[in-house]
Coordinates of C-alpha atoms in Angstrom, one line a residue:
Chain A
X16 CA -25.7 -4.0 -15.3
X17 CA -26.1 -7.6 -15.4
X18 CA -24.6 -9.9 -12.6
X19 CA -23.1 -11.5 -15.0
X20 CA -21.7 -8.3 -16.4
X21 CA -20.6 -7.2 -12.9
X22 CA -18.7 -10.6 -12.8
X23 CA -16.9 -9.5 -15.8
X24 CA -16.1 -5.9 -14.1
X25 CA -15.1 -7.8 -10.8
X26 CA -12.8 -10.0 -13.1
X27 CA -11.4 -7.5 -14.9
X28 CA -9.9 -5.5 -11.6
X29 CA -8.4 -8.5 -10.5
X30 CA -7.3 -9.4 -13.9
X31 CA -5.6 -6.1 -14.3
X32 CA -4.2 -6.3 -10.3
X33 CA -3.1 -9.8 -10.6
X34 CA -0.9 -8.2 -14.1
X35 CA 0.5 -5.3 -12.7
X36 CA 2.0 -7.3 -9.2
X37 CA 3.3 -10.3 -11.5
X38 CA 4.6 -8.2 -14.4
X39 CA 8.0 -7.4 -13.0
X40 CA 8.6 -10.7 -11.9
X41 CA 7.7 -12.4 -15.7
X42 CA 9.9 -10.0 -17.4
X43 CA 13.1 -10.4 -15.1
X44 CA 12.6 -14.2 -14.3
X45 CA 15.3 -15.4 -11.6
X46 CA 17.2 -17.5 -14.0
X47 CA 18.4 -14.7 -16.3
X48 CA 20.6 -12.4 -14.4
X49 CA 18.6 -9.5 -13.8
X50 CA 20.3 -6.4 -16.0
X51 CA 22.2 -3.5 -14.0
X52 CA 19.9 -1.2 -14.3
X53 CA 16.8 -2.5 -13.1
X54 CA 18.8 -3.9 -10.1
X55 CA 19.7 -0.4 -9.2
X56 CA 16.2 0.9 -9.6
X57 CA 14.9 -2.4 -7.5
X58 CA 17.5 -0.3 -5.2
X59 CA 16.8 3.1 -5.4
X60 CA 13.2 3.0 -5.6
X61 CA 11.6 2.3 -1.5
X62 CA 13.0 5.2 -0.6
X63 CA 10.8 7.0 -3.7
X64 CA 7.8 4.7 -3.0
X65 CA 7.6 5.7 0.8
X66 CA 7.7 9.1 0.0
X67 CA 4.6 8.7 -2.9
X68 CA 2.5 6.5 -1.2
X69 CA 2.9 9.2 2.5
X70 CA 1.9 12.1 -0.1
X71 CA -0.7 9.4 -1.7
X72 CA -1.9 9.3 2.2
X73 CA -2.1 12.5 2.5
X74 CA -3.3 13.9 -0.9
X75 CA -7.1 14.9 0.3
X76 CA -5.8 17.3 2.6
X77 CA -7.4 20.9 1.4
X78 CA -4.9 23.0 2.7
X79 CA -6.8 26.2 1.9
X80 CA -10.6 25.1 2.9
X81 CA -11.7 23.3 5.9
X82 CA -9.4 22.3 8.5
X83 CA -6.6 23.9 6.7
X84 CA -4.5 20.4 7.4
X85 CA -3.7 21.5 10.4
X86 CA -5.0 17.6 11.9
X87 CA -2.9 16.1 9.9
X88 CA 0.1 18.4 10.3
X89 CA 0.3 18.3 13.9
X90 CA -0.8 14.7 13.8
X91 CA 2.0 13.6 11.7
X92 CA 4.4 16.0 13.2
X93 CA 3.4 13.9 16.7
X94 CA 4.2 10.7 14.8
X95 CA 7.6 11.7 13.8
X96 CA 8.9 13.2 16.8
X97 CA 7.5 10.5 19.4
X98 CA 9.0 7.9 16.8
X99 CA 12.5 9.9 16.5
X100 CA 12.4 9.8 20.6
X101 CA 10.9 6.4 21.5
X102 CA 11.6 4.6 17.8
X103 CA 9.2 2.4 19.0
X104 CA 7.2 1.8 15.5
X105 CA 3.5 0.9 17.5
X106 CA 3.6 3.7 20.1
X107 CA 4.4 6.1 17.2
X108 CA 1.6 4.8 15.0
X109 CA -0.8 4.7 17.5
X110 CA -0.3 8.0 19.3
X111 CA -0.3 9.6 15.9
X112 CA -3.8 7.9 15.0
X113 CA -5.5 8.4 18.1
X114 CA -4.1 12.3 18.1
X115 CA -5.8 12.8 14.9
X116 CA -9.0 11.2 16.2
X117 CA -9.3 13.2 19.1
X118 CA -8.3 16.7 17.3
X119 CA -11.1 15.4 14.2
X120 CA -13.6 14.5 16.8
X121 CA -13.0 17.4 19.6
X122 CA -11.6 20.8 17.7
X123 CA -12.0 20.2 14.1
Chain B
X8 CA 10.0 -22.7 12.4
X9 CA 6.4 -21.6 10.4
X10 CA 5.1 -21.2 13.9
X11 CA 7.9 -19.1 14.9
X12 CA 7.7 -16.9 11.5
X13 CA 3.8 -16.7 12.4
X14 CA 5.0 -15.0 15.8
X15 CA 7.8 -12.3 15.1
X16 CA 5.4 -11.4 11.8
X17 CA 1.9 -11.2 13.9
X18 CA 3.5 -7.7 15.8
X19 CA 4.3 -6.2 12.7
X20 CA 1.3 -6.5 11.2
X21 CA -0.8 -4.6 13.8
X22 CA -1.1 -1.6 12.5
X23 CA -2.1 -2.7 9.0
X24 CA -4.7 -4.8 11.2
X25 CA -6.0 -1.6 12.0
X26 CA -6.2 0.0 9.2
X27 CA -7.4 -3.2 7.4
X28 CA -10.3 -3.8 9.6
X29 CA -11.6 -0.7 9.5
X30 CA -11.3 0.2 5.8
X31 CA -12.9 -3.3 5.3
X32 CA -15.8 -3.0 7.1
X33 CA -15.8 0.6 5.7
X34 CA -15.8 -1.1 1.8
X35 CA -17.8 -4.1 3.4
X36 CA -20.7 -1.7 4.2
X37 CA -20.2 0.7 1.3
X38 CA -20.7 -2.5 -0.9
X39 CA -24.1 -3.7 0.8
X40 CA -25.4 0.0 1.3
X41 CA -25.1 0.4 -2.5
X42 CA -27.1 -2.8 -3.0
X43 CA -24.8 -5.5 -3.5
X44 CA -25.0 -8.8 -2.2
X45 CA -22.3 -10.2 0.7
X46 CA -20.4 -12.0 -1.3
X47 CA -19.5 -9.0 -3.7
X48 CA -17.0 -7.7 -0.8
X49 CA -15.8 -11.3 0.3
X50 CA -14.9 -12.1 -3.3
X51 CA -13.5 -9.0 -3.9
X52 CA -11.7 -8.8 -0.7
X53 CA -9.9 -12.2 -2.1
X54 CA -9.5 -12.3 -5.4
X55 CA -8.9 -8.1 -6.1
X56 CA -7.1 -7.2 -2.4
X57 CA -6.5 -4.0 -3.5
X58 CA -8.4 -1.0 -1.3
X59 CA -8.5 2.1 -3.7
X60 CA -9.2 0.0 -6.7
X61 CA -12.4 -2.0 -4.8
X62 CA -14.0 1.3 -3.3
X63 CA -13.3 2.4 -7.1
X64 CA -14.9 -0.8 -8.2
X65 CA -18.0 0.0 -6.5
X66 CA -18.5 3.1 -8.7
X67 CA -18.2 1.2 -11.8
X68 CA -20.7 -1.4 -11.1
X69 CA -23.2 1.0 -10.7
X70 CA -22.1 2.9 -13.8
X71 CA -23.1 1.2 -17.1
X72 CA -21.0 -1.6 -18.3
X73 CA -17.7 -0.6 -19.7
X74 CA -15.5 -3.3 -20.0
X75 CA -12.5 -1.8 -21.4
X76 CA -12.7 1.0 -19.3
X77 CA -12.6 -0.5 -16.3
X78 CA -9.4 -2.6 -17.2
X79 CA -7.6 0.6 -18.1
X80 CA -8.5 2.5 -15.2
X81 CA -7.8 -1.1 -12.8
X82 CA -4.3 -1.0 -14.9
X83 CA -3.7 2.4 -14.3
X84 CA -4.6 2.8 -10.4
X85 CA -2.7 -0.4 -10.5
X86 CA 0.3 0.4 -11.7
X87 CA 2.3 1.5 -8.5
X88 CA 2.6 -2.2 -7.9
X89 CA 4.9 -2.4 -11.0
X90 CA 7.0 -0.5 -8.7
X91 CA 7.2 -3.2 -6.0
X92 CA 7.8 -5.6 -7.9
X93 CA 11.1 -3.9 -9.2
X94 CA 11.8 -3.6 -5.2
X95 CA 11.4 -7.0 -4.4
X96 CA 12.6 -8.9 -7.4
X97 CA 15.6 -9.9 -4.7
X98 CA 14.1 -10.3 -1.5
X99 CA 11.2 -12.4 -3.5
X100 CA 13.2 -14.4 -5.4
X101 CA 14.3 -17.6 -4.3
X102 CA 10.8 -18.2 -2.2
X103 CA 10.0 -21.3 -4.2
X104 CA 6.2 -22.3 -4.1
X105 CA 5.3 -19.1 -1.3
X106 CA 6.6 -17.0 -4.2
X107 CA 3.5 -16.7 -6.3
X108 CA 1.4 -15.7 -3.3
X109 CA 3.9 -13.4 -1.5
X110 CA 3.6 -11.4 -5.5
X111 CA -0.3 -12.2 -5.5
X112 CA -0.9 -10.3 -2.2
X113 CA 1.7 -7.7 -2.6
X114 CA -0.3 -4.2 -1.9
X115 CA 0.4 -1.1 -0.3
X116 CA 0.8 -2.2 3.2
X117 CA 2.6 -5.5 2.7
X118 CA 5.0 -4.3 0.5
X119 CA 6.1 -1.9 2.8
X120 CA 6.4 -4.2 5.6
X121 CA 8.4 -6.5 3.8
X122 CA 10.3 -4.0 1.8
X123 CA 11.5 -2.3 5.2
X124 CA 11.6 -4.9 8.1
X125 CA 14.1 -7.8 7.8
X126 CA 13.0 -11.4 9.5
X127 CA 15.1 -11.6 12.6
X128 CA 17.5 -13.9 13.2
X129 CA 17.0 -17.9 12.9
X130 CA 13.8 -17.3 11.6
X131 CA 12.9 -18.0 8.2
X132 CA 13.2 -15.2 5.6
X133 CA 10.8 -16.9 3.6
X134 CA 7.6 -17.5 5.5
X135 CA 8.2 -14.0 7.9
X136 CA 6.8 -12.8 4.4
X137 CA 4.6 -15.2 4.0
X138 CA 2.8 -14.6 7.2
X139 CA 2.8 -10.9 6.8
X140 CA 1.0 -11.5 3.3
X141 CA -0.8 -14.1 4.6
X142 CA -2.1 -11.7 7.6
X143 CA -2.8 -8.8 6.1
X144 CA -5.3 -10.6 3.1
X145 CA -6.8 -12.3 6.0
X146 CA -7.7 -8.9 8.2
X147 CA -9.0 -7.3 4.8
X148 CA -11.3 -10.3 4.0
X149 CA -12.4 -9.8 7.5
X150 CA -13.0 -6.6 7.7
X151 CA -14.8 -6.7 4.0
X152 CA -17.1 -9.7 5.5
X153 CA -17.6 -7.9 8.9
X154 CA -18.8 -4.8 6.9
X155 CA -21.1 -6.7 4.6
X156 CA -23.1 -8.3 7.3
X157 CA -23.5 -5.5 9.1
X158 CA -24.5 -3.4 6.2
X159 CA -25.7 0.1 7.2
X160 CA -27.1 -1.3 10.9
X161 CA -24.2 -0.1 12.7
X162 CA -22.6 3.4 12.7
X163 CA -19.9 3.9 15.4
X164 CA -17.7 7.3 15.8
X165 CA -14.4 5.9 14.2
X166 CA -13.9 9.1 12.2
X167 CA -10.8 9.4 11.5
X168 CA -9.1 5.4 12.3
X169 CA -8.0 5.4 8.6
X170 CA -5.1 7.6 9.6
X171 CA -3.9 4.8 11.2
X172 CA -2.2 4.2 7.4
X173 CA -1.2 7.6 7.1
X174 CA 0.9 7.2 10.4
X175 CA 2.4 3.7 9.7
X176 CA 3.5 5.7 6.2
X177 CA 5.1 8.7 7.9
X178 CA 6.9 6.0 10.6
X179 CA 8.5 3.7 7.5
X180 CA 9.2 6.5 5.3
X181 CA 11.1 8.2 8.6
X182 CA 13.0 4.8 9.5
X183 CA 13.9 4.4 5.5
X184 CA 15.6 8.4 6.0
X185 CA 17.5 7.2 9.0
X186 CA 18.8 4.0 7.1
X187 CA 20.2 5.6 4.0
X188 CA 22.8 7.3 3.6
X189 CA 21.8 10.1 1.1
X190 CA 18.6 11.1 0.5
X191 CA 18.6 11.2 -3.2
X192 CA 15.5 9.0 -4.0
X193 CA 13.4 9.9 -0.9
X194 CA 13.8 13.6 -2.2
X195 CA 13.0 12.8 -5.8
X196 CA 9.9 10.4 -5.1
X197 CA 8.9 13.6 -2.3
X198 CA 9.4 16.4 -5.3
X199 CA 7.6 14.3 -8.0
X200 CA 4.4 13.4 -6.0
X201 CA 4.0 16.9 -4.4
X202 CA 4.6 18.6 -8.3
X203 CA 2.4 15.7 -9.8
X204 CA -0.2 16.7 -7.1
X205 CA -0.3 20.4 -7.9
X206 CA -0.2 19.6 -11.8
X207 CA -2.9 16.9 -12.5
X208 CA -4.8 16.6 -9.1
X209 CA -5.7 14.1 -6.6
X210 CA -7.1 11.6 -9.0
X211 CA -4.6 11.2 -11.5
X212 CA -1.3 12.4 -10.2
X213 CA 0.1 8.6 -9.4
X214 CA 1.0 7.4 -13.2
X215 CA 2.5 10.8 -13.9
X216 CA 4.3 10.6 -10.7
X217 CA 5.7 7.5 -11.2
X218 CA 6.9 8.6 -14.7
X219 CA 8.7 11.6 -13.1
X220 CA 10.5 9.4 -10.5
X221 CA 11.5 7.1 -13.4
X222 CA 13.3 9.4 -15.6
X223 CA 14.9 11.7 -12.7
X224 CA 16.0 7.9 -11.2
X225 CA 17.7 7.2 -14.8
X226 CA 18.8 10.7 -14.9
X227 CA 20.8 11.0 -11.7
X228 CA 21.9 7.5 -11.5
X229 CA 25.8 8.0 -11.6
X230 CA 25.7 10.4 -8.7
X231 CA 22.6 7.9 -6.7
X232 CA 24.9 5.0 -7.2
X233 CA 28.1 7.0 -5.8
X234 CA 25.9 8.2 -2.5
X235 CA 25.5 4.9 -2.0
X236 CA 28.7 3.7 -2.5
X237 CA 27.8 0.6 -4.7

């Protein structure tokens, strides 16, 4: 590739970024009322998202080669259950990162 | 009161400081190691600020040129962010001139922080998100910069630092099942990935995903909208 055709390519992701966050907002513009049903999607979908973007996280784990998951598993499992005690959003996020460090770096 | 915003945003943002400096330097170096110049990561870092799609990008500059390709597999990998958008139509709305940034810089991690926290009291809705935006770009440029300079010189035992994303996922997707009061759409969004995994594999299960949670969304709206008593 040229640099110049590598500008293109650069352009083109952003291009195609920049689309993708702004469409929503063109096509329900705040000065039409918004219709019913897309209001109850903008409702209904975080608790969707969060749930495909932990899997999204999540989706190299080889559960039947390698470390089995079992890093992640118990490194997650930390997360919730020091969050469900503490709900203290930092302590839970960085107990849970450092956990899987140490079990990557020590055991796995 | 921007000052103030700046402050109660700043804590929030940690983790994604984290996880943004790391995976930056990590892209940064990936970028320079696969003989690009520096200011292939800086620029991207600005103008894409997007993580999966720029360690993508990387593959396709060094494939042959493909113009149309790339913009439908940028559209594609993109695509999620059609689903924040729906989510924050509301809370984005009335933000005046911030508003075309605060959509502009609306990934992952910053829609999930300002999907899920709520400014505190007496400080302004408005630049709270700004600053969390604002942030966040800021700690991926640097971490994309950092990485290019230092290029391949430096290898350090961080194995294992991007889970930092994972955890901040599993800690906001826990808090949203304590706030709602039925679990409908956590459920369907949980089902749909996981099958949409299985079915067409890690690289392309997102748009199919997506589609999934759309139509069982439409599907079960009566009885989603009675859970939540609206």
């Amino acid at each position: 590739m040229t640099v110049m055709q590598q500008l293109i390519t650069i352009f083109l992701c952003s291009a195609a970024t920049i689309l993708m966050r702004f469409l929503p907002f063109a096509v329900f513009s705040s000065d039409k009322k918004t219709p019913a049903y897309i209001r109850y999607l903008g409702k209904a979908l975080p608790g969707a998202v969060f749930a495909m973007l932990l899997i999204y996280c999540l989706k190299d784990v080889d559960l039947l080669h390698g470390s089995h998951g079992l890093p992640e598993a118990v490194s997650v499992a930390l997360t919730v259950s020091l969050h469900l005690w503490k709900r203290k959003t930092l302590l839970s996020i960085a107990a849970g990162t450092l956990c899987y460090m140490i079990l990557l770096h020590f055991i796995f | 009161m921007k000052m103030k915003a700046l402050k109660a945003a700043f804590p929030h943002t940690i983790p994604v400081m984290t996880g943004y400096l790391f995976l930056g330097m990590a892209y940064g170096i990936y970028m320079r190691v696969s003989g690009f110049p520096l200011w292939y990561p800086l620029l991207t870092s600005i103008i894409i600020f997007g993580g999966s799609l720029e360690f993508l990008l990387v593959t396709m500059l060094m494939a042959p040129f493909a113009p149309l390709e790339t913009f439908v597999m940028a559209v594609l990998l993109q695509a999620r962010h059609l689903f924040y958008g729906l989510a924050m139509l509301d809370k984005y709305k009335d933000q005046g001139k911030k508003k075309c940034y605060l959509i502009y810089a609306l990934t992952d991690e910053t829609f999930s922080l300002n999907c899920s926290i709520d400014a505190p009291e007496e400080t302004d809705k408005g630049w709270f998100m700004f600053f969390v935006s604002l942030l966040d770009h800021c700690y991926w440029i640097s971490g994309a910069t950092l990485g290019g300079l230092l290029g391949s010189l430096i290898t350090f035992d961080t194995d294992g630092i991007s889970f930092v994303m994972t955890a901040m996922f599993t800690v906001i997707f826990l808090e949203q099942l304590l706030k709602e009061k039925k679990h409908h759409s956590s459920f369907i969004g949980f089902i749909s990935s996981l099958i949409c995994l299985y079915a067409f594999g890690k690289g392309g299960f997102l748009v199919p995903a997506m589609l999934m949670i759309m139509i069982l969304l439409t599907v079960f709206r009566k009885a989603i909208e009675k859970g939540e008593g609206s």
